[in-house]
């Protein structure tokens, strides 16, 4: 708990409205419930079926965590054939049926296209195998986001486990934690050029489980190695607490200030419709209350959506996105302001444009909608 509380990685993501944080919580609850299963105790298996379904509905990429949950459930029931059947039913079969039922209800309500769209849009891209080495190198470097001390410690534990402490593998939680790390690593590898830091968040808890379980084993069998592990843990807590302290004492509100400035500009131009078009428009809406439509996702053709809602403002990172130029062809974009927001090449400057409809374009664009 101390290592989790002191993690700056967890600290920054806990302050964001993203699904991955909730998935981490749900996964830990699933591990706890799965560990309570036994040959004579069936309620944990019933609870697992429901909780797995909830986690999958939270975020579909949580599917990579299910093998670890299955391993804990099967281990708790004795790792025999009856337990294998029960764990399979609880973790795979019944959740699949519940998800199918949910999809059927969604389709019956008229949202089947949207449901299918979000599964399709999040599909993994084709793997560029010639870039395998470069992808692996970037992956191992980015794992330092999780923890600068515990991550290399976990790599050392791999060697320790293989060469000496194989007894650790008999602990179901230890094995399940490595299953999670391996499964998530494969998932991140398939994303290749989309190494979003949030993908690494689900690796934090398993990494901490591995370090603490190893520390507990070393206390019993090797005091010198345990002392070395304690030094690493202490350094991790100290460095991480210092980083969180730095975050708190050097707060940065560039994006929030940019959103407030955009709100003020929009309100000062009542002749323009107070509707933002842009991939980060929803974030600006959360902070300012100004309405927006997202140009990144949707089942409706963007040209038709723009013609229907007629937004007055366009926001983009750095410059106008190339794919947006087609459905923006009826508008003249006048650059109004640009704000430095994030320390990121792709999202360095948030730029606001005023959308002015070109002469003669309105009747043609709206004819089909009227």
CSV table of C-alpha atoms in Angstrom, one decimal:
chain,number,residue,atom,x,y,z
A,1,UNK,CA,0.0,0.0,0.0
A,2,UNK,CA,2.9,2.4,0.7
A,3,UNK,CA,4.4,1.7,-2.7
A,4,UNK,CA,1.1,2.3,-4.4
A,5,UNK,CA,0.4,5.5,-2.4
A,6,UNK,CA,3.9,6.9,-3.1
A,7,UNK,CA,3.8,6.2,-6.9
A,8,UNK,CA,3.8,9.4,-8.9
A,9,UNK,CA,2.6,7.4,-11.9
A,10,UNK,CA,-0.6,6.5,-10.0
A,11,UNK,CA,-0.8,10.0,-8.6
A,12,UNK,CA,-0.9,11.7,-11.9
A,13,UNK,CA,-3.4,9.3,-13.5
A,14,UNK,CA,-5.7,9.4,-10.4
A,15,UNK,CA,-6.2,13.1,-11.2
A,16,UNK,CA,-7.5,12.3,-14.7
A,17,UNK,CA,-10.9,11.1,-15.8
A,18,UNK,CA,-9.7,8.0,-17.7
A,19,UNK,CA,-11.0,4.4,-17.6
A,20,UNK,CA,-7.6,2.8,-17.0
A,21,UNK,CA,-7.6,3.9,-13.3
A,22,UNK,CA,-11.0,2.2,-12.8
A,23,UNK,CA,-9.8,-0.9,-14.6
A,24,UNK,CA,-6.8,-1.2,-12.1
A,25,UNK,CA,-9.2,-1.1,-9.2
A,26,UNK,CA,-11.6,-3.6,-10.7
A,27,UNK,CA,-8.7,-5.9,-11.5
A,28,UNK,CA,-7.4,-5.9,-7.9
A,29,UNK,CA,-11.0,-6.6,-6.7
A,30,UNK,CA,-11.2,-9.5,-9.1
A,31,UNK,CA,-7.9,-11.0,-7.8
A,32,UNK,CA,-9.2,-10.7,-4.2
A,33,UNK,CA,-12.5,-12.3,-5.1
A,34,UNK,CA,-10.8,-15.1,-7.2
A,35,UNK,CA,-8.5,-15.9,-4.2
A,36,UNK,CA,-11.6,-16.6,-2.1
A,37,UNK,CA,-12.9,-19.4,-4.4
A,38,UNK,CA,-12.8,-23.0,-3.4
A,39,UNK,CA,-14.3,-26.3,-4.3
A,40,UNK,CA,-17.0,-25.8,-1.6
A,41,UNK,CA,-17.4,-22.0,-2.0
A,42,UNK,CA,-19.2,-21.0,-5.2
A,43,UNK,CA,-20.3,-17.4,-4.5
A,44,UNK,CA,-16.8,-16.0,-5.5
A,45,UNK,CA,-17.2,-17.7,-8.9
A,46,UNK,CA,-20.6,-16.2,-9.3
A,47,UNK,CA,-19.3,-12.8,-8.3
A,48,UNK,CA,-16.4,-13.2,-10.7
A,49,UNK,CA,-18.8,-13.7,-13.7
A,50,UNK,CA,-20.5,-10.4,-12.9
A,51,UNK,CA,-17.3,-8.4,-12.0
A,52,UNK,CA,-15.5,-9.6,-15.1
A,53,UNK,CA,-18.4,-8.4,-17.2
A,54,UNK,CA,-18.3,-5.0,-15.5
A,55,UNK,CA,-14.6,-4.7,-16.1
A,56,UNK,CA,-14.9,-5.6,-19.8
A,57,UNK,CA,-17.7,-3.1,-20.2
A,58,UNK,CA,-15.5,-0.5,-18.5
A,59,UNK,CA,-12.8,-1.0,-21.1
A,60,UNK,CA,-12.5,-3.8,-23.6
A,61,UNK,CA,-8.7,-3.9,-23.5
A,62,UNK,CA,-9.1,-5.3,-19.9
A,63,UNK,CA,-9.4,-8.7,-21.6
A,64,UNK,CA,-5.6,-9.0,-21.4
A,65,UNK,CA,-6.0,-9.2,-17.6
A,66,UNK,CA,-8.4,-12.2,-17.6
A,67,UNK,CA,-5.7,-14.9,-17.9
A,68,UNK,CA,-4.3,-13.7,-14.5
A,69,UNK,CA,-7.7,-13.7,-12.9
A,70,UNK,CA,-8.3,-17.2,-14.3
A,71,UNK,CA,-5.0,-18.4,-12.9
A,72,UNK,CA,-5.9,-17.1,-9.4
A,73,UNK,CA,-9.4,-18.7,-9.5
A,74,UNK,CA,-8.1,-22.0,-10.7
A,75,UNK,CA,-5.3,-22.1,-8.1
A,76,UNK,CA,-7.8,-21.3,-5.4
A,77,UNK,CA,-9.9,-24.3,-6.4
A,78,UNK,CA,-7.0,-26.7,-6.4
A,79,UNK,CA,-5.8,-26.7,-10.0
A,80,UNK,CA,-7.7,-29.8,-10.9
A,81,UNK,CA,-10.2,-30.5,-13.7
A,82,UNK,CA,-13.4,-29.6,-11.7
A,83,UNK,CA,-11.7,-26.3,-10.7
A,84,UNK,CA,-10.6,-25.7,-14.3
A,85,UNK,CA,-14.2,-26.0,-15.5
A,86,UNK,CA,-15.5,-23.7,-12.8
A,87,UNK,CA,-12.9,-21.1,-13.3
A,88,UNK,CA,-13.5,-21.2,-17.1
A,89,UNK,CA,-17.2,-20.8,-16.6
A,90,UNK,CA,-16.8,-17.9,-14.2
A,91,UNK,CA,-14.0,-16.0,-16.0
A,92,UNK,CA,-14.8,-16.7,-19.7
A,93,UNK,CA,-18.1,-18.4,-20.5
A,94,UNK,CA,-20.6,-16.6,-18.4
A,95,UNK,CA,-19.1,-13.1,-18.9
A,96,UNK,CA,-19.1,-13.8,-22.7
A,97,UNK,CA,-22.8,-14.7,-22.5
A,98,UNK,CA,-23.5,-11.6,-20.4
A,99,UNK,CA,-21.6,-9.4,-22.9
A,100,UNK,CA,-23.5,-11.0,-25.8
A,101,UNK,CA,-26.8,-10.3,-24.0
A,102,UNK,CA,-25.7,-6.7,-23.3
A,103,UNK,CA,-24.8,-6.2,-27.0
A,104,UNK,CA,-28.2,-7.6,-28.0
A,105,UNK,CA,-30.0,-5.1,-25.7
A,106,UNK,CA,-27.9,-2.3,-27.1
A,107,UNK,CA,-28.7,-3.3,-30.6
A,108,UNK,CA,-32.4,-3.6,-29.8
A,109,UNK,CA,-32.4,0.0,-28.5
A,110,UNK,CA,-30.9,1.2,-31.8
A,111,UNK,CA,-27.3,1.7,-30.8
A,112,UNK,CA,-25.8,-1.4,-32.5
A,113,UNK,CA,-23.9,0.6,-35.0
A,114,UNK,CA,-22.2,2.7,-32.3
A,115,UNK,CA,-21.4,-0.4,-30.3
A,116,UNK,CA,-19.8,-2.1,-33.2
A,117,UNK,CA,-18.0,1.1,-34.3
A,118,UNK,CA,-16.1,1.5,-31.0
A,119,UNK,CA,-14.9,-2.1,-31.2
A,120,UNK,CA,-13.7,-1.5,-34.7
A,121,UNK,CA,-12.1,1.8,-34.1
A,122,UNK,CA,-10.0,0.4,-31.2
A,123,UNK,CA,-8.8,-2.6,-33.2
A,124,UNK,CA,-5.1,-3.2,-33.1
A,125,UNK,CA,-3.2,-2.1,-36.3
A,126,UNK,CA,-1.2,-4.6,-38.3
A,127,UNK,CA,2.2,-5.3,-36.8
A,128,UNK,CA,5.2,-3.9,-38.7
A,129,UNK,CA,7.5,-6.7,-38.0
A,130,UNK,CA,10.7,-5.1,-39.5
A,131,UNK,CA,10.3,-2.5,-36.6
A,132,UNK,CA,10.3,-5.2,-33.9
A,133,UNK,CA,13.7,-4.3,-32.4
A,134,UNK,CA,13.0,-0.6,-32.4
A,135,UNK,CA,9.5,-1.2,-30.8
A,136,UNK,CA,11.0,-3.5,-28.1
A,137,UNK,CA,13.7,-1.0,-27.3
A,138,UNK,CA,11.2,1.8,-27.0
A,139,UNK,CA,8.9,-0.4,-24.8
A,140,UNK,CA,11.7,-1.3,-22.3
A,141,UNK,CA,12.7,2.4,-22.1
A,142,UNK,CA,9.1,3.5,-21.5
A,143,UNK,CA,8.6,1.0,-18.7
A,144,UNK,CA,10.7,3.5,-16.6
A,145,UNK,CA,7.4,5.5,-16.5
A,146,UNK,CA,6.0,2.9,-14.1
A,147,UNK,CA,8.8,3.2,-11.5
A,148,UNK,CA,12.5,4.2,-12.0
A,149,UNK,CA,13.6,1.8,-9.2
A,150,UNK,CA,11.1,-1.0,-9.0
A,151,UNK,CA,11.1,-1.6,-12.8
A,152,UNK,CA,14.8,-2.5,-12.9
A,153,UNK,CA,14.3,-4.4,-9.6
A,154,UNK,CA,11.6,-6.5,-11.3
A,155,UNK,CA,14.0,-7.3,-14.2
A,156,UNK,CA,16.5,-8.5,-11.6
A,157,UNK,CA,13.8,-10.6,-9.9
A,158,UNK,CA,13.3,-12.4,-13.2
A,159,UNK,CA,16.9,-13.6,-13.1
A,160,UNK,CA,16.6,-14.3,-9.4
A,161,UNK,CA,13.5,-16.5,-9.9
A,162,UNK,CA,14.9,-18.5,-12.8
A,163,UNK,CA,18.3,-19.1,-11.2
A,164,UNK,CA,17.5,-19.4,-7.5
A,165,UNK,CA,14.1,-18.7,-6.0
A,166,UNK,CA,11.8,-20.8,-8.2
A,167,UNK,CA,9.7,-21.4,-5.1
A,168,UNK,CA,8.3,-17.9,-5.7
A,169,UNK,CA,6.4,-19.3,-8.8
A,170,UNK,CA,4.4,-21.5,-6.4
A,171,UNK,CA,2.7,-18.4,-5.2
A,172,UNK,CA,-0.4,-17.8,-7.4
A,173,UNK,CA,-0.3,-14.0,-7.1
A,174,UNK,CA,3.4,-13.9,-8.0
A,175,UNK,CA,2.7,-16.0,-11.2
A,176,UNK,CA,-0.5,-14.0,-12.0
A,177,UNK,CA,1.5,-10.8,-11.8
A,178,UNK,CA,4.0,-11.9,-14.4
A,179,UNK,CA,1.1,-13.1,-16.5
A,180,UNK,CA,-0.3,-9.6,-16.5
A,181,UNK,CA,3.0,-8.0,-17.3
A,182,UNK,CA,3.6,-10.4,-20.2
A,183,UNK,CA,0.0,-10.0,-21.6
A,184,UNK,CA,0.1,-6.2,-21.3
A,185,UNK,CA,3.6,-6.1,-22.9
A,186,UNK,CA,2.2,-8.1,-25.9
A,187,UNK,CA,-0.8,-5.7,-26.2
A,188,UNK,CA,1.5,-2.6,-26.1
A,189,UNK,CA,3.8,-4.2,-28.7
A,190,UNK,CA,0.8,-4.6,-31.0
A,191,UNK,CA,0.1,-0.9,-30.7
A,192,UNK,CA,3.7,-0.1,-31.9
A,193,UNK,CA,3.6,3.7,-32.6
A,194,UNK,CA,0.9,4.3,-30.0
A,195,UNK,CA,2.8,3.9,-26.8
A,196,UNK,CA,0.4,5.9,-24.6
A,197,UNK,CA,1.6,6.1,-21.0
A,198,UNK,CA,-1.9,5.0,-19.7
A,199,UNK,CA,-1.3,1.6,-21.3
A,200,UNK,CA,1.4,1.0,-18.7
A,201,UNK,CA,-0.8,1.9,-15.7
A,202,UNK,CA,-2.2,-1.6,-15.3
A,203,UNK,CA,1.3,-2.9,-14.9
A,204,UNK,CA,2.0,-0.9,-11.8
A,205,UNK,CA,0.1,-3.0,-9.2
A,206,UNK,CA,1.5,-6.4,-10.6
A,207,UNK,CA,5.0,-4.9,-10.5
A,208,UNK,CA,4.5,-3.9,-6.8
A,209,UNK,CA,3.1,-7.3,-6.0
A,210,UNK,CA,6.2,-9.0,-7.5
A,211,UNK,CA,8.6,-6.8,-5.6
A,212,UNK,CA,6.9,-7.2,-2.2
A,213,UNK,CA,6.4,-10.9,-2.5
A,214,UNK,CA,10.0,-11.3,-3.4
A,215,UNK,CA,11.0,-9.2,-0.4
A,216,UNK,CA,8.9,-11.4,1.8
A,217,UNK,CA,10.5,-14.5,0.5
A,218,UNK,CA,14.0,-13.0,1.0
A,219,UNK,CA,13.4,-12.0,4.6
A,220,UNK,CA,12.9,-15.7,5.4
A,221,UNK,CA,15.7,-17.2,3.3
A,222,UNK,CA,18.3,-14.5,2.7
A,223,UNK,CA,18.7,-11.6,5.0
A,224,UNK,CA,21.5,-9.9,2.9
A,225,UNK,CA,19.4,-10.0,-0.2
A,226,UNK,CA,16.4,-8.8,1.8
A,227,UNK,CA,18.4,-5.8,3.1
A,228,UNK,CA,19.4,-5.0,-0.5
A,229,UNK,CA,15.7,-5.2,-1.6
A,230,UNK,CA,14.8,-2.9,1.3
A,231,UNK,CA,17.3,-0.4,0.2
A,232,UNK,CA,15.8,-0.4,-3.3
A,233,UNK,CA,12.2,-0.1,-1.9
A,234,UNK,CA,13.3,2.8,0.4
A,235,UNK,CA,15.0,4.6,-2.5
A,236,UNK,CA,11.8,4.1,-4.6
A,237,UNK,CA,9.5,5.5,-1.9
A,238,UNK,CA,11.8,8.5,-1.2
A,239,UNK,CA,12.4,9.4,-4.9
A,240,UNK,CA,8.7,9.0,-5.7
A,241,UNK,CA,7.5,11.0,-2.7
A,242,UNK,CA,9.9,13.8,-3.8
A,243,UNK,CA,8.5,13.7,-7.3
A,244,UNK,CA,4.9,14.0,-6.0
A,245,UNK,CA,6.1,16.9,-3.8
A,246,UNK,CA,7.6,18.6,-6.9
A,247,UNK,CA,4.3,18.1,-8.7
A,248,UNK,CA,2.4,19.7,-5.9
A,249,UNK,CA,4.8,22.7,-5.4
A,250,UNK,CA,5.3,23.4,-9.1
A,251,UNK,CA,1.7,23.2,-10.4
A,252,UNK,CA,1.1,23.8,-14.1
A,253,UNK,CA,-2.2,25.0,-15.4
A,254,UNK,CA,-1.3,25.8,-19.0
A,255,UNK,CA,-4.1,23.7,-20.6
A,256,UNK,CA,-6.7,24.8,-18.1
A,257,UNK,CA,-5.7,28.4,-18.6
A,258,UNK,CA,-5.9,27.9,-22.4
A,259,UNK,CA,-9.4,26.5,-22.0
A,260,UNK,CA,-10.6,29.5,-20.0
A,261,UNK,CA,-9.1,31.9,-22.5
A,262,UNK,CA,-10.8,30.1,-25.3
A,263,UNK,CA,-14.1,30.3,-23.4
A,264,UNK,CA,-13.6,34.1,-22.9
A,265,UNK,CA,-12.9,34.6,-26.6
A,266,UNK,CA,-15.9,32.6,-27.7
A,267,UNK,CA,-18.2,34.6,-25.3
A,268,UNK,CA,-16.8,37.8,-26.7
A,269,UNK,CA,-18.0,36.9,-30.2
A,270,UNK,CA,-21.7,36.4,-29.9
A,271,UNK,CA,-22.1,36.5,-33.7
A,272,UNK,CA,-20.3,33.1,-33.9
A,273,UNK,CA,-22.1,30.0,-32.8
A,274,UNK,CA,-20.7,28.9,-29.4
A,275,UNK,CA,-19.9,25.4,-30.5
A,276,UNK,CA,-16.4,24.0,-30.7
A,277,UNK,CA,-15.2,21.4,-33.3
A,278,UNK,CA,-12.1,19.5,-32.4
A,279,UNK,CA,-10.5,16.4,-30.9
A,280,UNK,CA,-9.9,18.1,-27.6
A,281,UNK,CA,-13.2,20.0,-27.6
A,282,UNK,CA,-14.7,17.6,-25.1
A,283,UNK,CA,-12.0,18.3,-22.6
A,284,UNK,CA,-12.5,22.1,-23.0
A,285,UNK,CA,-16.2,21.5,-22.5
A,286,UNK,CA,-15.6,19.7,-19.2
A,287,UNK,CA,-13.6,22.7,-18.0
A,288,UNK,CA,-15.6,25.6,-19.4
A,289,UNK,CA,-19.2,24.4,-20.2
A,290,UNK,CA,-18.8,25.5,-23.9
A,291,UNK,CA,-20.5,22.9,-26.1
A,292,UNK,CA,-18.4,20.8,-28.5
A,293,UNK,CA,-18.4,18.0,-31.0
A,294,UNK,CA,-15.6,15.6,-31.5
A,295,UNK,CA,-14.0,15.3,-34.9
A,296,UNK,CA,-12.0,12.2,-34.1
A,297,UNK,CA,-14.7,9.6,-33.5
A,298,UNK,CA,-18.3,8.9,-34.6
A,299,UNK,CA,-20.4,6.8,-36.9
A,300,UNK,CA,-21.8,9.8,-38.8
A,301,UNK,CA,-20.0,11.3,-41.8
A,302,UNK,CA,-18.1,14.3,-40.5
A,303,UNK,CA,-19.1,16.5,-43.4
A,304,UNK,CA,-22.7,15.9,-42.7
A,305,UNK,CA,-22.2,16.4,-38.9
A,306,UNK,CA,-20.5,19.8,-39.5
A,307,UNK,CA,-23.2,20.8,-41.9
A,308,UNK,CA,-25.9,19.9,-39.4
A,309,UNK,CA,-24.5,21.5,-36.3
A,310,UNK,CA,-22.5,24.4,-38.0
A,311,UNK,CA,-19.9,24.9,-35.3
A,312,UNK,CA,-18.4,28.4,-35.0
A,313,UNK,CA,-14.9,27.4,-33.7
A,314,UNK,CA,-12.3,24.8,-34.5
A,315,UNK,CA,-9.5,23.8,-32.1
A,316,UNK,CA,-6.5,21.8,-33.2
A,317,UNK,CA,-3.1,20.8,-31.8
A,318,UNK,CA,-0.3,22.7,-33.5
A,319,UNK,CA,-2.1,23.1,-36.8
A,320,UNK,CA,-5.2,21.9,-38.8
A,321,UNK,CA,-5.2,18.2,-39.1
A,322,UNK,CA,-4.8,16.9,-42.6
A,323,UNK,CA,-7.8,14.5,-42.4
A,324,UNK,CA,-10.0,17.4,-41.3
A,325,UNK,CA,-9.4,19.6,-44.3
A,326,UNK,CA,-12.0,17.8,-46.4
A,327,UNK,CA,-15.0,18.5,-44.2
A,328,UNK,CA,-13.7,22.0,-43.4
A,329,UNK,CA,-13.5,22.9,-47.1
A,330,UNK,CA,-16.6,25.1,-46.9
A,331,UNK,CA,-15.0,27.2,-44.2
A,332,UNK,CA,-12.3,29.8,-44.0
A,333,UNK,CA,-10.3,29.2,-40.9
A,334,UNK,CA,-9.0,32.4,-39.2
A,335,UNK,CA,-6.4,31.7,-36.6
A,336,UNK,CA,-7.4,33.6,-33.4
A,337,UNK,CA,-5.0,32.3,-30.7
A,338,UNK,CA,-2.4,29.7,-29.8
A,339,UNK,CA,-1.5,28.4,-26.4
A,340,UNK,CA,1.5,26.3,-25.2
A,341,UNK,CA,-0.2,23.5,-23.3
A,342,UNK,CA,1.9,20.3,-23.0
A,343,UNK,CA,5.5,19.2,-23.2
A,344,UNK,CA,4.7,17.0,-26.2
A,345,UNK,CA,5.6,17.4,-29.8
A,346,UNK,CA,2.2,16.2,-31.0
A,347,UNK,CA,0.3,18.3,-28.5
A,348,UNK,CA,2.5,21.3,-27.9
A,349,UNK,CA,0.3,24.2,-28.8
A,350,UNK,CA,-3.5,24.4,-28.6
A,351,UNK,CA,-4.7,26.5,-31.5
A,352,UNK,CA,-8.1,28.2,-31.8
A,353,UNK,CA,-9.6,29.0,-35.2
A,354,UNK,CA,-12.7,31.0,-36.1
A,355,UNK,CA,-14.8,29.2,-38.7
A,356,UNK,CA,-16.1,31.6,-41.3
A,357,UNK,CA,-18.3,30.0,-44.0
A,358,UNK,CA,-17.2,30.7,-47.5
A,359,UNK,CA,-19.6,32.6,-49.8
A,360,UNK,CA,-22.0,30.4,-51.6
A,361,UNK,CA,-21.1,27.2,-49.7
A,362,UNK,CA,-24.1,27.1,-47.3
A,363,UNK,CA,-26.9,26.2,-49.6
A,364,UNK,CA,-25.0,23.4,-51.2
A,365,UNK,CA,-23.8,21.9,-47.9
A,366,UNK,CA,-27.3,22.0,-46.3
A,367,UNK,CA,-29.4,21.1,-49.3
A,368,UNK,CA,-29.4,17.4,-48.5
A,369,UNK,CA,-30.2,18.0,-44.8
A,370,UNK,CA,-33.2,20.2,-45.4
